[in-house]
Short mmCIF file of C-alpha atoms in Angstrom, two decimals:
data_model
loop_
_atom_site.label_atom_id
_atom_site.label_comp_id
_atom_site.label_asym_id
_atom_site.label_seq_id
_atom_site.Cartn_x
_atom_site.Cartn_y
_atom_site.Cartn_z
CA UNK A 1 70.98 77.34 58.10
CA UNK A 2 71.93 74.67 55.57
CA UNK A 3 70.55 71.13 55.71
CA UNK A 4 72.80 69.00 57.95
CA UNK A 5 75.07 66.47 56.28
CA UNK A 6 75.14 64.35 59.43
CA UNK A 7 72.61 63.61 62.13
CA UNK A 8 75.35 63.23 64.75
CA UNK A 9 79.11 63.77 64.75
CA UNK A 10 80.96 62.57 67.84
CA UNK A 11 84.36 63.13 69.39
CA UNK A 12 85.65 60.40 71.67
CA UNK A 13 88.34 57.95 72.61
CA UNK A 14 89.25 55.74 69.64
CA UNK A 15 89.63 52.45 71.47
CA UNK A 16 89.73 48.84 70.33
CA UNK A 17 87.74 46.67 72.74
CA UNK A 18 89.29 43.26 73.38
CA UNK A 19 86.64 41.11 75.09
CA UNK A 20 86.93 37.69 76.66
CA UNK A 21 84.81 35.50 78.95
CA UNK A 22 86.55 34.56 82.20
CA UNK A 23 85.97 33.05 85.62
CA UNK A 24 85.55 35.00 88.85
CA UNK A 25 88.73 33.28 90.00
CA UNK A 26 90.79 34.86 87.20
CA UNK A 27 89.59 38.34 88.21
CA UNK A 28 90.80 37.62 91.75
CA UNK A 29 94.06 36.09 90.57
CA UNK A 30 94.86 39.16 88.47
CA UNK A 31 94.06 41.48 91.38
CA UNK A 32 91.36 43.35 89.44
CA UNK A 33 88.37 45.16 90.93
CA UNK A 34 85.39 43.17 89.73
CA UNK A 35 83.02 45.34 87.67
CA UNK A 36 85.37 48.30 87.76
CA UNK A 37 87.30 50.32 85.18
CA UNK A 38 91.03 50.77 85.66
CA UNK A 39 93.52 52.73 83.60
CA UNK A 40 96.66 50.74 82.80
CA UNK A 41 99.96 51.44 81.07
CA UNK A 42 101.14 49.63 77.95
CA UNK A 43 103.11 47.00 79.86
CA UNK A 44 100.14 46.18 82.11
CA UNK A 45 97.88 46.01 79.04
CA UNK A 46 100.19 43.42 77.50
CA UNK A 47 100.26 41.33 80.71
CA UNK A 48 96.46 41.31 80.91
CA UNK A 49 96.15 40.47 77.23
CA UNK A 50 98.47 37.50 77.74
CA UNK A 51 96.24 36.29 80.61
CA UNK A 52 93.07 36.44 78.50
CA UNK A 53 91.38 33.48 76.90
CA UNK A 54 90.05 33.60 73.32
CA UNK A 55 89.02 37.19 72.62
CA UNK A 56 87.17 39.27 70.06
CA UNK A 57 88.40 42.68 68.91
CA UNK A 58 86.07 45.44 67.81
CA UNK A 59 86.20 49.22 67.63
CA UNK A 60 84.98 50.68 70.88
CA UNK A 61 85.05 53.74 73.08
CA UNK A 62 81.92 55.29 74.48
CA UNK A 63 81.09 57.79 71.72
CA UNK A 64 82.02 55.34 68.95
CA UNK A 65 79.64 52.77 70.47
CA UNK A 66 76.86 55.37 70.47
CA UNK A 67 77.50 56.19 66.82
CA UNK A 68 77.44 52.49 65.89
CA UNK A 69 73.99 52.26 67.48
CA UNK A 70 72.83 55.41 65.71
CA UNK A 71 74.10 54.12 62.37
CA UNK A 72 72.31 50.80 62.91
CA UNK A 73 69.10 52.76 63.50
CA UNK A 74 69.55 54.61 60.21
CA UNK A 75 71.33 57.83 61.19
CA UNK A 76 74.13 59.47 59.20
CA UNK A 77 77.15 59.74 61.49
CA UNK A 78 80.79 60.75 61.61
CA UNK A 79 83.50 60.18 64.24
CA UNK A 80 86.55 62.17 65.25
CA UNK A 81 89.17 60.36 67.35
CA UNK A 82 92.89 59.59 67.38
CA UNK A 83 94.46 56.24 66.53
CA UNK A 84 98.11 55.39 65.94
CA UNK A 85 99.54 54.19 62.66
CA UNK A 86 99.59 50.55 63.78
CA UNK A 87 97.63 47.30 63.47
CA UNK A 88 95.01 48.17 66.10
CA UNK A 89 94.59 51.60 64.50
CA UNK A 90 93.75 49.82 61.24
CA UNK A 91 91.34 47.49 63.09
CA UNK A 92 89.54 50.50 64.56
CA UNK A 93 89.29 52.36 61.23
CA UNK A 94 88.12 49.30 59.29
CA UNK A 95 85.52 48.41 61.89
CA UNK A 96 84.01 51.86 62.22
CA UNK A 97 83.83 52.30 58.44
CA UNK A 98 82.19 48.86 58.17
CA UNK A 99 79.21 50.02 60.25
CA UNK A 100 78.68 53.04 58.00
CA UNK A 101 80.38 55.79 60.01
CA UNK A 102 82.61 58.41 58.33
CA UNK A 103 86.03 58.58 59.99
CA UNK A 104 88.90 60.54 58.47
CA UNK A 105 91.06 61.67 61.42
CA UNK A 106 94.70 61.26 60.28
CA UNK A 107 96.60 58.44 62.03
CA UNK A 108 99.35 59.47 64.47
CA UNK A 109 102.85 58.16 63.89
CA UNK A 110 105.19 56.96 66.65
CA UNK A 111 104.39 56.11 70.25
CA UNK A 112 102.10 55.52 72.03
CA UNK A 113 100.16 52.81 70.25
CA UNK A 114 96.39 52.75 69.61
CA UNK A 115 94.21 52.67 72.72
CA UNK A 116 92.67 49.39 73.83
CA UNK A 117 90.26 48.26 76.51
CA UNK A 118 90.75 44.73 77.83
CA UNK A 119 87.35 43.56 79.02
CA UNK A 120 86.97 40.49 81.21
CA UNK A 121 83.35 39.27 81.29
CA UNK A 122 82.36 37.04 84.23
CA UNK A 123 79.50 34.48 84.06
CA UNK A 124 76.94 36.97 85.46
CA UNK A 125 77.59 39.43 82.59
CA UNK A 126 79.56 41.88 84.70
CA UNK A 127 82.49 43.43 82.85
CA UNK A 128 85.83 44.40 84.36
CA UNK A 129 87.55 46.92 82.11
CA UNK A 130 91.24 47.74 81.89
CA UNK A 131 91.96 50.63 79.58
CA UNK A 132 95.21 51.74 77.98
CA UNK A 133 94.38 55.15 76.49
CA UNK A 134 97.44 55.38 74.26
CA UNK A 135 97.15 57.52 71.15
CA UNK A 136 93.54 58.52 71.87
CA UNK A 137 94.80 61.07 74.43
CA UNK A 138 96.65 63.01 71.74
CA UNK A 139 93.83 64.31 69.54
CA UNK A 140 94.93 67.81 68.47
CA UNK A 141 92.54 70.65 67.69
CA UNK A 142 93.96 70.86 64.16
CA UNK A 143 92.70 67.31 63.49
CA UNK A 144 89.08 68.50 63.78
CA UNK A 145 87.01 68.50 60.62
CA UNK A 146 85.28 71.81 61.30
CA UNK A 147 83.20 71.63 58.13
CA UNK A 148 81.78 68.27 59.25
CA UNK A 149 81.12 69.58 62.78
CA UNK A 150 79.26 72.59 61.41
CA UNK A 151 77.30 70.28 59.12
CA UNK A 152 75.95 67.96 61.82
CA UNK A 153 72.64 68.41 63.65
CA UNK A 154 74.25 67.32 66.92
CA UNK A 155 77.83 67.32 68.18
CA UNK A 156 78.16 64.53 70.76
CA UNK A 157 81.04 64.57 73.25
CA UNK A 158 82.15 61.98 75.79
CA UNK A 159 83.35 63.10 79.21
CA UNK A 160 86.09 60.45 79.28
CA UNK A 161 88.07 62.41 76.71
CA UNK A 162 87.99 65.60 78.80
CA UNK A 163 90.80 64.25 81.00
CA UNK A 164 93.86 64.75 78.76
CA UNK A 165 94.74 68.34 77.87
CA UNK A 166 95.06 68.10 74.07
CA UNK A 167 91.63 66.59 73.29
CA UNK A 168 90.01 68.82 75.93
CA UNK A 169 91.19 71.83 73.94
CA UNK A 170 89.95 70.16 70.75
CA UNK A 171 86.51 69.60 72.26
CA UNK A 172 86.25 73.21 73.42
CA UNK A 173 87.04 74.29 69.86
CA UNK A 174 84.45 71.83 68.51
CA UNK A 175 81.78 73.26 70.83
CA UNK A 176 82.54 76.77 69.53
CA UNK A 177 82.35 75.50 65.94
CA UNK A 178 79.00 73.77 66.49
CA UNK A 179 77.57 76.77 68.33
CA UNK A 180 78.70 79.17 65.57
CA UNK A 181 76.88 76.96 63.05
CA UNK A 182 73.70 76.96 65.15
CA UNK A 183 73.96 73.24 65.94
CA UNK A 184 73.19 71.39 69.19
CA UNK A 185 75.77 70.02 71.61
CA UNK A 186 75.15 66.79 73.51
CA UNK A 187 77.45 65.67 76.31
CA UNK A 188 77.72 62.46 78.31
CA UNK A 189 79.29 62.73 81.76
CA UNK A 190 80.80 59.22 81.31
CA UNK A 191 81.85 58.37 84.88
CA UNK A 192 81.88 59.74 88.42
CA UNK A 193 85.70 59.72 88.48
CA UNK A 194 85.72 62.11 85.48
CA UNK A 195 83.33 64.41 87.35
CA UNK A 196 85.58 64.25 90.43
CA UNK A 197 88.43 65.59 88.28
CA UNK A 198 86.59 67.96 85.93
CA UNK A 199 83.22 68.67 87.53
CA UNK A 200 83.92 72.39 87.75
CA UNK A 201 84.56 72.52 83.99
CA UNK A 202 81.34 70.62 83.27
CA UNK A 203 79.30 72.80 85.63
CA UNK A 204 80.69 75.90 83.88
CA UNK A 205 79.81 74.54 80.43
CA UNK A 206 76.27 73.92 81.71
CA UNK A 207 76.04 77.36 83.34
CA UNK A 208 77.28 79.02 80.13
CA UNK A 209 74.52 77.33 78.14
CA UNK A 210 76.97 75.30 76.05
CA UNK A 211 75.18 71.95 76.47
CA UNK A 212 71.77 71.27 74.93
CA UNK A 213 71.42 67.57 75.81
CA UNK A 214 73.10 66.10 78.89
CA UNK A 215 73.35 62.36 79.59
CA UNK A 216 74.10 60.97 83.05
CA UNK A 217 73.41 57.89 85.14
CA UNK A 218 72.16 58.15 88.72
CA UNK A 219 75.70 57.98 90.20
CA UNK A 220 76.92 60.74 87.89
CA UNK A 221 73.85 62.85 88.67
CA UNK A 222 74.75 62.71 92.37
CA UNK A 223 78.38 63.55 91.59
CA UNK A 224 77.62 66.58 89.40
CA UNK A 225 74.93 68.04 91.70
CA UNK A 226 76.29 66.98 95.10
CA UNK A 227 72.83 65.63 95.97
CA UNK A 228 72.46 61.97 96.92
CA UNK A 229 68.66 62.03 96.60
CA UNK A 230 67.75 61.27 92.98
CA UNK A 231 64.78 63.64 92.72
CA UNK A 232 66.70 66.44 94.40
CA UNK A 233 69.50 65.96 91.89
CA UNK A 234 67.03 66.10 89.00
CA UNK A 235 65.41 69.23 90.38
CA UNK A 236 68.81 70.91 90.71
CA UNK A 237 70.14 70.08 87.25
CA UNK A 238 67.09 69.98 84.96
CA UNK A 239 66.49 73.77 84.89
CA UNK A 240 70.08 74.29 83.70
CA UNK A 241 69.93 72.26 80.47
CA UNK A 242 67.28 72.12 77.74
CA UNK A 243 67.27 68.30 77.79
CA UNK A 244 68.45 66.14 80.71
CA UNK A 245 68.50 62.34 80.39
CA UNK A 246 69.32 60.16 83.42
CA UNK A 247 69.51 56.37 83.35
CA UNK A 248 68.96 54.15 86.40
CA UNK A 249 70.00 50.66 85.19
CA UNK A 250 67.20 48.18 85.97
CA UNK A 251 65.03 51.04 87.27
CA UNK A 252 64.67 52.58 83.83
CA UNK A 253 65.32 56.19 82.83
CA UNK A 254 64.01 59.73 83.22
CA UNK A 255 64.20 62.69 80.85
CA UNK A 256 63.24 66.29 81.46
CA UNK A 257 63.01 68.71 78.54
CA UNK A 258 62.00 72.32 79.11
CA UNK A 259 60.02 71.37 82.20
CA UNK A 260 58.32 68.31 80.65
CA UNK A 261 59.16 65.05 82.45
CA UNK A 262 58.98 61.54 80.97
CA UNK A 263 59.93 58.23 82.55
CA UNK A 264 60.25 54.67 81.21
CA UNK A 265 60.90 51.30 82.80
CA UNK A 266 63.83 49.17 81.72
CA UNK A 267 62.97 46.80 78.87
CA UNK A 268 62.47 43.24 80.12
CA UNK A 269 65.30 40.86 79.25
CA UNK A 270 65.78 37.13 79.82
CA UNK A 271 69.43 37.26 80.86
CA UNK A 272 72.09 39.94 81.20
CA UNK A 273 75.15 38.61 79.35
CA UNK A 274 77.42 41.66 79.16
CA UNK A 275 76.69 45.22 80.30
CA UNK A 276 79.38 46.74 78.02
CA UNK A 277 77.91 49.67 76.11
CA UNK A 278 74.49 49.77 77.79
CA UNK A 279 74.65 53.51 78.48
CA UNK A 280 76.21 54.19 75.08
CA UNK A 281 73.39 52.42 73.24
CA UNK A 282 70.76 54.10 75.41
CA UNK A 283 72.18 57.42 74.23
CA UNK A 284 72.05 56.15 70.63
CA UNK A 285 68.37 55.30 70.84
CA UNK A 286 67.48 58.56 72.56
CA UNK A 287 69.47 60.71 70.13
CA UNK A 288 67.99 58.95 67.12
CA UNK A 289 64.50 59.70 68.39
CA UNK A 290 65.51 63.28 69.11
CA UNK A 291 66.94 64.02 65.65
CA UNK A 292 63.84 62.45 64.11
CA UNK A 293 61.59 64.75 66.15
CA UNK A 294 59.99 62.05 68.31
CA UNK A 295 58.36 62.93 71.65
CA UNK A 296 60.30 62.60 74.90
CA UNK A 297 58.70 59.33 76.00
CA UNK A 298 59.38 57.69 72.62
CA UNK A 299 63.02 58.84 72.71
CA UNK A 300 63.39 57.17 76.12
CA UNK A 301 61.73 53.97 74.89
CA UNK A 302 64.10 53.83 71.92
CA UNK A 303 67.03 54.19 74.29
CA UNK A 304 65.74 51.48 76.61
CA UNK A 305 65.14 49.06 73.72
CA UNK A 306 68.64 49.60 72.30
CA UNK A 307 70.25 49.19 75.74
CA UNK A 308 68.35 45.97 76.46
CA UNK A 309 69.43 44.45 73.14
CA UNK A 310 73.08 45.24 73.77
CA UNK A 311 73.25 43.66 77.25
CA UNK A 312 71.72 40.42 75.96
CA UNK A 313 75.01 39.37 74.30
CA UNK A 314 78.76 40.01 74.30
CA UNK A 315 79.98 43.37 73.05
CA UNK A 316 78.58 46.78 72.24
CA UNK A 317 77.39 46.07 68.70
CA UNK A 318 73.82 45.03 67.97
CA UNK A 319 73.36 41.41 66.87
CA UNK A 320 69.92 42.00 65.35
CA UNK A 321 68.50 44.64 63.01
CA UNK A 322 68.22 47.40 65.59
CA UNK A 323 65.99 49.58 63.43
CA UNK A 324 63.52 46.73 62.93
CA UNK A 325 63.62 45.81 66.62
CA UNK A 326 62.80 49.35 67.71
CA UNK A 327 60.02 49.59 65.13
CA UNK A 328 58.50 46.30 66.28
CA UNK A 329 58.72 47.17 69.98
CA UNK A 330 57.20 50.63 69.54
CA UNK A 331 54.31 49.12 67.56
#
């Protein structure tokens, strides 16, 4: 097998995050579910944008956030995702290139416009997300860079993108490409509502041995296994995947790899400012440790450190030198 060109290549929703601080009263006034994630159409997205205060725009989407963290740690990364040929599509492409990630998926002409996630952040750091998926739902299989996929140590897929038919077919093709090249496939379950819709597909991928590294949080673990008890859920799922990683917010995280179990506490933090991207950056830290051959406990620590840094400020991009931070914390 040839030396990999990339540490990680990811396929995900190409979304521009538009983030703004707001009051609890505005959340109520807009009729939003505080702390939730809601899909909206283009008209609703415009209404919410108009109601926002001063905002910052940055390339987002779960897998793209993970890659940004990986790149900050020193990994070589590439992203595959669909934007439209519009202003937000240019914002996404510029931003992801600026953090050192290769991105060459051709832009899509016509409607719908580039996806965006309007994020309202209340004083306690809780984020209420309203997502217009737009062009990101129309990633065709022919847009895949199969040479890049075959040349990456790990193919990383986000469950969110499994929902629309076109990118689901693209991701199935990408899994086949990675497998044929002898590469690993990592998958994040993304959200319980995705599991409600596509759990049977995910369980089949797991049963068929198509997933090497599976990321979930404790809610998603219960949803995929049907077991409310955390340890019962772990016991049911861990034997089915070579590496299982489950996060538990302030309770830390657990990983089981080939029967070996490791557990870490959450990193201490003075104040939670914005939880956007916490799980994405945990995955970044863990995957970086994994591709660098670190032991299971160290991989978890790296994930916990990256997640703690990201929730200490607005947005899902590190505000310090993440590589130096991890190095200093690990000692």
